[in-house]
Amino acid sequence: MNIEEILHGQSAHLERAYDTEHEGVRYLDGSALKRPVQPAGPALAFIGAVVAAGIVVGGLFVNATVLEPMRASENASSAVARNLAKEPSIASLPKLAEMATLSNDEIKKAFDDAGYTYIAQSEESDSDLTLYKLPADTSSAAASLMYLKGFSALNAGEASKLMNGGWLFSADRTTNSMVVRYADFASGSVEAAVRSAITAQGFEADSVTDTGTDEAGNTFTEGEVSVEGTDYVWKVSGIQLSSAYDIAGLPETSCYIGIRLTKAA
């Protein structure tokens, strides 16, 4: 092949590389760039595997960070709702005026006769008595574990199970006083819970001597009652449950109520 043939061939090749001419300007053929890119079979399989793995990992991440916490929160809320739908503490409260003259053994017998299940705290002396009455559907073993942890260490499900239907009773013979404490989840406000407690104890409205807010922030009502010829002072006080125990997940309107009966000086 001589030089002319070589140059002619290159010229023909260059001519084939252009497809349009406009005003003396010739443009390259770009049709090859417009063709869709089709990966080879192995490449497609690899890409598919990567996408599938991404979907699985993404699903696990969403389940762990979003769905699982949502399900746990829903289950906890359901447990609290079930516990709070049961008989409230106020339905089984002991009437302190009726117990004012009873000894510790007589008080325990009265609780036994009523069918109450309770945990007895260690007594510092023969004159002191502290009992925690359990909800009707809570076993002593399960309640003891929760009670020993302390209320603030319980989650909302545990706290609502132990508190609703339960109450703490204590008698101090040194100060001649009796106290019962419990959580009120139904009244809706501290004021309403205090009124409910006064009614449940049978204290008369005309026996009230004082009402207001004490130095600790408790809303209270105080009065006098006579038991078998002996005068006693009663006081019902209440505060938001969240002020007494830091337990997330309980109703914001939950209250903590204390009822005290003390022999008048």
mmCIF file of C-alpha atoms in Angstrom:
data_model
loop_
_atom_site.group_PDB
_atom_site.id
_atom_site.type_symbol
_atom_site.label_atom_id
_atom_site.label_comp_id
_atom_site.label_asym_id
_atom_site.label_seq_id
_atom_site.Cartn_x
_atom_site.Cartn_y
_atom_site.Cartn_z
ATOM 1 C CA MET A 1 0.000 0.000 0.000
ATOM 2 C CA ASN A 2 1.453 3.349 -1.067
ATOM 3 C CA ILE A 3 1.195 6.613 0.803
ATOM 4 C CA GLU A 4 -1.733 7.856 -1.243
ATOM 5 C CA GLU A 5 -3.803 4.787 -0.335
ATOM 6 C CA ILE A 6 -2.995 5.200 3.361
ATOM 7 C CA LEU A 7 -3.971 8.857 3.323
ATOM 8 C CA HIS A 8 -7.158 8.050 1.427
ATOM 9 C CA GLY A 9 -8.094 5.434 4.032
ATOM 10 C CA GLN A 10 -7.531 7.870 6.914
ATOM 11 C CA SER A 11 -9.576 10.477 5.112
ATOM 12 C CA ALA A 12 -12.450 8.021 4.688
ATOM 13 C CA HIS A 13 -12.241 7.098 8.394
ATOM 14 C CA LEU A 14 -12.338 10.743 9.441
ATOM 15 C CA GLU A 15 -15.312 11.347 7.187
ATOM 16 C CA ARG A 16 -17.183 8.521 8.872
ATOM 17 C CA ALA A 17 -16.495 10.094 12.318
ATOM 18 C CA TYR A 18 -18.576 13.169 11.444
ATOM 19 C CA ASP A 19 -22.276 13.079 10.744
ATOM 20 C CA THR A 20 -23.318 16.711 10.197
ATOM 21 C CA GLU A 21 -21.898 19.824 8.662
ATOM 22 C CA HIS A 22 -23.136 23.322 9.259
ATOM 23 C CA GLU A 23 -21.630 26.409 7.638
ATOM 24 C CA GLY A 24 -18.372 24.648 7.047
ATOM 25 C CA VAL A 25 -18.171 23.194 10.536
ATOM 26 C CA ARG A 26 -18.349 19.425 10.815
ATOM 27 C CA TYR A 27 -19.632 17.822 14.070
ATOM 28 C CA LEU A 28 -18.620 14.506 15.584
ATOM 29 C CA ASP A 29 -21.079 11.640 15.651
ATOM 30 C CA GLY A 30 -22.329 11.371 19.290
ATOM 31 C CA SER A 31 -24.849 8.571 18.789
ATOM 32 C CA ALA A 32 -22.608 6.122 20.646
ATOM 33 C CA LEU A 33 -22.896 8.218 23.788
ATOM 34 C CA LYS A 34 -26.688 7.988 23.701
ATOM 35 C CA ARG A 35 -26.817 4.208 23.806
ATOM 36 C CA PRO A 36 -27.966 2.765 27.209
ATOM 37 C CA VAL A 37 -25.199 1.216 29.266
ATOM 38 C CA GLN A 38 -25.956 -2.426 30.021
ATOM 39 C CA PRO A 39 -23.752 -3.964 32.723
ATOM 40 C CA ALA A 40 -22.556 -7.439 32.192
ATOM 41 C CA GLY A 41 -24.359 -10.344 33.897
ATOM 42 C CA PRO A 42 -21.914 -10.707 36.857
ATOM 43 C CA ALA A 43 -22.080 -6.960 37.441
ATOM 44 C CA LEU A 44 -25.881 -7.054 37.533
ATOM 45 C CA ALA A 45 -25.788 -9.883 40.084
ATOM 46 C CA PHE A 46 -23.347 -7.962 42.283
ATOM 47 C CA ILE A 47 -25.434 -4.784 42.148
ATOM 48 C CA GLY A 48 -28.561 -6.785 43.013
ATOM 49 C CA ALA A 49 -26.835 -8.330 46.010
ATOM 50 C CA VAL A 50 -25.671 -4.923 47.236
ATOM 51 C CA VAL A 51 -29.166 -3.473 46.908
ATOM 52 C CA ALA A 52 -30.735 -6.453 48.690
ATOM 53 C CA ALA A 53 -28.217 -6.213 51.523
ATOM 54 C CA GLY A 54 -28.916 -2.494 51.817
ATOM 55 C CA ILE A 55 -32.635 -3.142 52.094
ATOM 56 C CA VAL A 56 -32.099 -5.766 54.811
ATOM 57 C CA VAL A 57 -29.690 -3.585 56.797
ATOM 58 C CA GLY A 58 -31.988 -0.582 56.432
ATOM 59 C CA GLY A 59 -34.952 -2.652 57.600
ATOM 60 C CA LEU A 60 -33.069 -3.882 60.646
ATOM 61 C CA PHE A 61 -31.971 -0.340 61.473
ATOM 62 C CA VAL A 62 -35.510 1.041 61.213
ATOM 63 C CA ASN A 63 -36.865 -1.842 63.280
ATOM 64 C CA ALA A 64 -34.256 -1.341 66.008
ATOM 65 C CA THR A 65 -34.387 2.445 66.157
ATOM 66 C CA VAL A 66 -38.027 3.226 65.342
ATOM 67 C CA LEU A 67 -40.423 0.289 65.324
ATOM 68 C CA GLU A 68 -39.143 -1.622 68.360
ATOM 69 C CA PRO A 69 -39.188 1.428 70.669
ATOM 70 C CA MET A 70 -42.683 2.254 69.387
ATOM 71 C CA ARG A 71 -43.912 -1.267 70.160
ATOM 72 C CA ALA A 72 -42.271 -1.176 73.595
ATOM 73 C CA SER A 73 -43.910 2.169 74.339
ATOM 74 C CA GLU A 74 -47.303 0.872 73.209
ATOM 75 C CA ASN A 75 -46.929 -2.270 75.339
ATOM 76 C CA ALA A 76 -45.946 -0.188 78.376
ATOM 77 C CA SER A 77 -48.914 2.132 77.862
ATOM 78 C CA SER A 78 -51.240 -0.854 77.559
ATOM 79 C CA ALA A 79 -49.864 -2.373 80.769
ATOM 80 C CA VAL A 80 -50.392 0.896 82.655
ATOM 81 C CA ALA A 81 -53.948 1.209 81.306
ATOM 82 C CA ARG A 82 -54.783 -2.364 82.383
ATOM 83 C CA ASN A 83 -53.360 -1.813 85.864
ATOM 84 C CA LEU A 84 -55.190 1.469 86.372
ATOM 85 C CA ALA A 85 -58.489 -0.063 85.273
ATOM 86 C CA LYS A 86 -58.485 -2.297 88.370
ATOM 87 C CA GLU A 87 -59.889 -1.491 91.815
ATOM 88 C CA PRO A 88 -58.291 1.709 93.163
ATOM 89 C CA SER A 89 -56.506 1.994 96.476
ATOM 90 C CA ILE A 90 -59.190 4.155 98.038
ATOM 91 C CA ALA A 91 -61.708 1.293 97.823
ATOM 92 C CA SER A 92 -59.867 -0.715 100.484
ATOM 93 C CA LEU A 93 -58.378 2.005 102.716
ATOM 94 C CA PRO A 94 -58.623 1.363 106.462
ATOM 95 C CA LYS A 95 -60.638 3.985 108.351
ATOM 96 C CA LEU A 96 -58.148 5.347 110.831
ATOM 97 C CA ALA A 97 -60.738 6.514 113.347
ATOM 98 C CA GLU A 98 -61.975 2.929 113.635
ATOM 99 C CA MET A 99 -58.428 1.686 114.269
ATOM 100 C CA ALA A 100 -57.291 4.387 116.681
ATOM 101 C CA THR A 101 -57.748 2.241 119.794
ATOM 102 C CA LEU A 102 -56.446 -1.042 118.318
ATOM 103 C CA SER A 103 -53.099 -2.583 119.204
ATOM 104 C CA ASN A 104 -50.619 -3.644 116.545
ATOM 105 C CA ASP A 105 -51.709 -7.280 116.798
ATOM 106 C CA GLU A 106 -55.355 -6.276 116.540
ATOM 107 C CA ILE A 107 -54.607 -4.189 113.459
ATOM 108 C CA LYS A 108 -52.852 -7.103 111.745
ATOM 109 C CA LYS A 109 -55.742 -9.394 112.658
ATOM 110 C CA ALA A 110 -58.191 -6.891 111.193
ATOM 111 C CA PHE A 111 -56.192 -6.859 107.955
ATOM 112 C CA ASP A 112 -56.057 -10.663 107.930
ATOM 113 C CA ASP A 113 -59.810 -10.914 108.509
ATOM 114 C CA ALA A 114 -60.367 -8.528 105.594
ATOM 115 C CA GLY A 115 -58.358 -10.888 103.371
ATOM 116 C CA TYR A 116 -55.571 -8.417 102.705
ATOM 117 C CA THR A 117 -52.145 -9.610 101.606
ATOM 118 C CA TYR A 118 -49.432 -7.338 102.925
ATOM 119 C CA ILE A 119 -45.697 -6.952 103.384
ATOM 120 C CA ALA A 120 -44.518 -6.113 106.892
ATOM 121 C CA GLN A 121 -41.529 -3.814 107.091
ATOM 122 C CA SER A 122 -38.876 -4.444 109.721
ATOM 123 C CA GLU A 123 -40.042 -2.884 112.967
ATOM 124 C CA GLU A 124 -37.637 -0.563 114.737
ATOM 125 C CA SER A 125 -39.365 -1.217 118.052
ATOM 126 C CA ASP A 126 -42.285 -3.167 119.488
ATOM 127 C CA SER A 127 -44.412 -0.023 119.318
ATOM 128 C CA ASP A 128 -43.939 0.673 115.584
ATOM 129 C CA LEU A 129 -45.906 -1.035 112.839
ATOM 130 C CA THR A 130 -45.497 -0.554 109.082
ATOM 131 C CA LEU A 131 -47.418 -2.640 106.547
ATOM 132 C CA TYR A 132 -47.768 -2.357 102.790
ATOM 133 C CA LYS A 133 -51.073 -3.739 101.578
ATOM 134 C CA LEU A 134 -50.751 -5.355 98.138
ATOM 135 C CA PRO A 135 -53.186 -5.132 95.233
ATOM 136 C CA ALA A 136 -55.511 -8.134 95.112
ATOM 137 C CA ASP A 137 -53.906 -9.682 92.001
ATOM 138 C CA THR A 138 -50.263 -9.269 93.039
ATOM 139 C CA SER A 139 -48.334 -12.096 94.679
ATOM 140 C CA SER A 140 -46.190 -11.449 97.739
ATOM 141 C CA ALA A 141 -43.058 -12.685 95.952
ATOM 142 C CA ALA A 142 -43.470 -10.398 92.927
ATOM 143 C CA ALA A 143 -44.520 -7.426 95.045
ATOM 144 C CA SER A 144 -41.629 -7.883 97.457
ATOM 145 C CA LEU A 145 -39.095 -7.659 94.630
ATOM 146 C CA MET A 146 -40.655 -4.454 93.317
ATOM 147 C CA TYR A 147 -41.155 -2.967 96.779
ATOM 148 C CA LEU A 148 -37.548 -3.581 97.765
ATOM 149 C CA LYS A 149 -36.328 -1.814 94.610
ATOM 150 C CA GLY A 150 -38.094 1.352 95.727
ATOM 151 C CA PHE A 151 -40.909 3.064 93.858
ATOM 152 C CA SER A 152 -38.636 5.511 92.014
ATOM 153 C CA ALA A 153 -36.682 2.577 90.529
ATOM 154 C CA LEU A 154 -39.820 1.020 89.010
ATOM 155 C CA ASN A 155 -41.021 1.541 85.465
ATOM 156 C CA ALA A 156 -44.565 2.754 84.831
ATOM 157 C CA GLY A 157 -45.966 -0.761 84.382
ATOM 158 C CA GLU A 158 -44.479 -2.021 87.637
ATOM 159 C CA ALA A 159 -45.400 1.111 89.584
ATOM 160 C CA SER A 160 -49.020 1.129 88.421
ATOM 161 C CA LYS A 161 -49.329 -2.579 89.239
ATOM 162 C CA LEU A 162 -47.973 -2.127 92.762
ATOM 163 C CA MET A 163 -49.498 1.251 93.583
ATOM 164 C CA ASN A 164 -53.036 0.968 92.271
ATOM 165 C CA GLY A 165 -54.885 -1.050 94.886
ATOM 166 C CA GLY A 166 -52.042 -0.896 97.399
ATOM 167 C CA TRP A 167 -51.369 1.420 100.323
ATOM 168 C CA LEU A 168 -48.811 1.939 103.088
ATOM 169 C CA PHE A 169 -50.030 1.894 106.695
ATOM 170 C CA SER A 170 -47.914 2.848 109.680
ATOM 171 C CA ALA A 171 -48.595 3.289 113.378
ATOM 172 C CA ASP A 172 -46.255 5.120 115.716
ATOM 173 C CA ARG A 173 -47.168 4.568 119.330
ATOM 174 C CA THR A 174 -44.574 7.072 120.498
ATOM 175 C CA THR A 175 -46.386 9.963 118.802
ATOM 176 C CA ASN A 176 -49.818 8.297 119.082
ATOM 177 C CA SER A 177 -50.357 8.641 115.338
ATOM 178 C CA MET A 178 -51.427 6.502 112.400
ATOM 179 C CA VAL A 179 -50.834 7.228 108.738
ATOM 180 C CA VAL A 180 -51.978 5.667 105.486
ATOM 181 C CA ARG A 181 -50.423 6.728 102.184
ATOM 182 C CA TYR A 182 -51.435 5.804 98.638
ATOM 183 C CA ALA A 183 -51.505 6.913 95.008
ATOM 184 C CA ASP A 184 -54.680 8.305 93.468
ATOM 185 C CA PHE A 185 -54.846 7.845 89.696
ATOM 186 C CA ALA A 186 -58.537 8.591 89.195
ATOM 187 C CA SER A 187 -59.459 11.903 90.836
ATOM 188 C CA GLY A 188 -57.741 14.121 88.267
ATOM 189 C CA SER A 189 -56.400 16.755 90.654
ATOM 190 C CA VAL A 190 -54.848 17.019 94.107
ATOM 191 C CA GLU A 191 -57.830 18.961 95.442
ATOM 192 C CA ALA A 192 -60.291 16.328 94.224
ATOM 193 C CA ALA A 193 -58.118 13.512 95.610
ATOM 194 C CA VAL A 194 -58.017 15.177 99.050
ATOM 195 C CA ARG A 195 -61.810 15.540 99.057
ATOM 196 C CA SER A 196 -62.227 11.905 98.053
ATOM 197 C CA ALA A 197 -59.974 10.776 100.905
ATOM 198 C CA ILE A 198 -61.902 12.847 103.458
ATOM 199 C CA THR A 199 -65.165 11.295 102.276
ATOM 200 C CA ALA A 200 -63.717 7.761 102.319
ATOM 201 C CA GLN A 201 -62.547 8.232 105.920
ATOM 202 C CA GLY A 202 -65.974 9.448 107.011
ATOM 203 C CA PHE A 203 -64.699 12.784 108.324
ATOM 204 C CA GLU A 204 -67.526 15.313 108.595
ATOM 205 C CA ALA A 205 -67.369 18.633 106.777
ATOM 206 C CA ASP A 206 -68.218 20.541 109.958
ATOM 207 C CA SER A 207 -65.161 19.017 111.700
ATOM 208 C CA VAL A 208 -62.722 20.879 109.415
ATOM 209 C CA THR A 209 -60.537 23.382 111.240
ATOM 210 C CA ASP A 210 -57.995 24.401 108.583
ATOM 211 C CA THR A 211 -57.208 24.069 104.900
ATOM 212 C CA GLY A 212 -54.513 25.359 102.553
ATOM 213 C CA THR A 213 -50.969 24.598 101.393
ATOM 214 C CA ASP A 214 -48.204 23.686 103.829
ATOM 215 C CA GLU A 215 -44.492 24.566 103.715
ATOM 216 C CA ALA A 216 -43.709 21.417 101.696
ATOM 217 C CA GLY A 217 -46.202 22.338 98.967
ATOM 218 C CA ASN A 218 -48.862 19.828 100.024
ATOM 219 C CA THR A 219 -52.500 20.758 99.645
ATOM 220 C CA PHE A 220 -54.172 19.831 102.930
ATOM 221 C CA THR A 221 -57.354 19.838 104.946
ATOM 222 C CA GLU A 222 -57.302 19.363 108.712
ATOM 223 C CA GLY A 223 -59.972 18.679 111.300
ATOM 224 C CA GLU A 224 -60.922 17.064 114.596
ATOM 225 C CA VAL A 225 -62.734 13.857 115.507
ATOM 226 C CA SER A 226 -63.621 12.153 118.792
ATOM 227 C CA VAL A 227 -63.071 8.407 119.213
ATOM 228 C CA GLU A 228 -64.532 6.787 122.317
ATOM 229 C CA GLY A 229 -64.283 10.035 124.216
ATOM 230 C CA THR A 230 -60.714 10.814 123.103
ATOM 231 C CA ASP A 231 -59.984 13.719 120.781
ATOM 232 C CA TYR A 232 -57.877 13.223 117.660
ATOM 233 C CA VAL A 233 -56.634 15.531 114.917
ATOM 234 C CA TRP A 234 -56.934 14.296 111.351
ATOM 235 C CA LYS A 235 -55.088 15.706 108.356
ATOM 236 C CA VAL A 236 -55.407 14.772 104.703
ATOM 237 C CA SER A 237 -52.678 16.107 102.421
ATOM 238 C CA GLY A 238 -51.828 15.574 98.786
ATOM 239 C CA ILE A 239 -49.275 16.413 96.118
ATOM 240 C CA GLN A 240 -48.581 15.473 92.510
ATOM 241 C CA LEU A 241 -47.189 11.933 92.396
ATOM 242 C CA SER A 242 -44.351 13.135 90.161
ATOM 243 C CA SER A 243 -43.179 15.359 93.026
ATOM 244 C CA ALA A 244 -42.788 12.305 95.261
ATOM 245 C CA TYR A 245 -41.545 9.694 92.778
ATOM 246 C CA ASP A 246 -39.796 10.116 89.436
ATOM 247 C CA ILE A 247 -41.648 7.522 87.341
ATOM 248 C CA ALA A 248 -42.087 8.277 83.640
ATOM 249 C CA GLY A 249 -45.194 6.996 81.876
ATOM 250 C CA LEU A 250 -47.802 7.451 84.607
ATOM 251 C CA PRO A 251 -50.709 9.881 84.095
ATOM 252 C CA GLU A 252 -49.698 13.482 84.747
ATOM 253 C CA THR A 253 -52.744 13.897 87.023
ATOM 254 C CA SER A 254 -51.604 11.107 89.399
ATOM 255 C CA CYS A 255 -51.582 12.214 93.041
ATOM 256 C CA TYR A 256 -49.931 11.032 96.233
ATOM 257 C CA ILE A 257 -52.195 11.227 99.289
ATOM 258 C CA GLY A 258 -51.450 10.949 102.999
ATOM 259 C CA ILE A 259 -54.028 10.589 105.770
ATOM 260 C CA ARG A 260 -52.842 11.097 109.346
ATOM 261 C CA LEU A 261 -54.692 10.661 112.620
ATOM 262 C CA THR A 262 -52.948 11.912 115.757
ATOM 263 C CA LYS A 263 -54.120 11.861 119.347
ATOM 264 C CA ALA A 264 -54.708 15.429 120.496
ATOM 265 C CA ALA A 265 -52.274 16.762 123.084
#
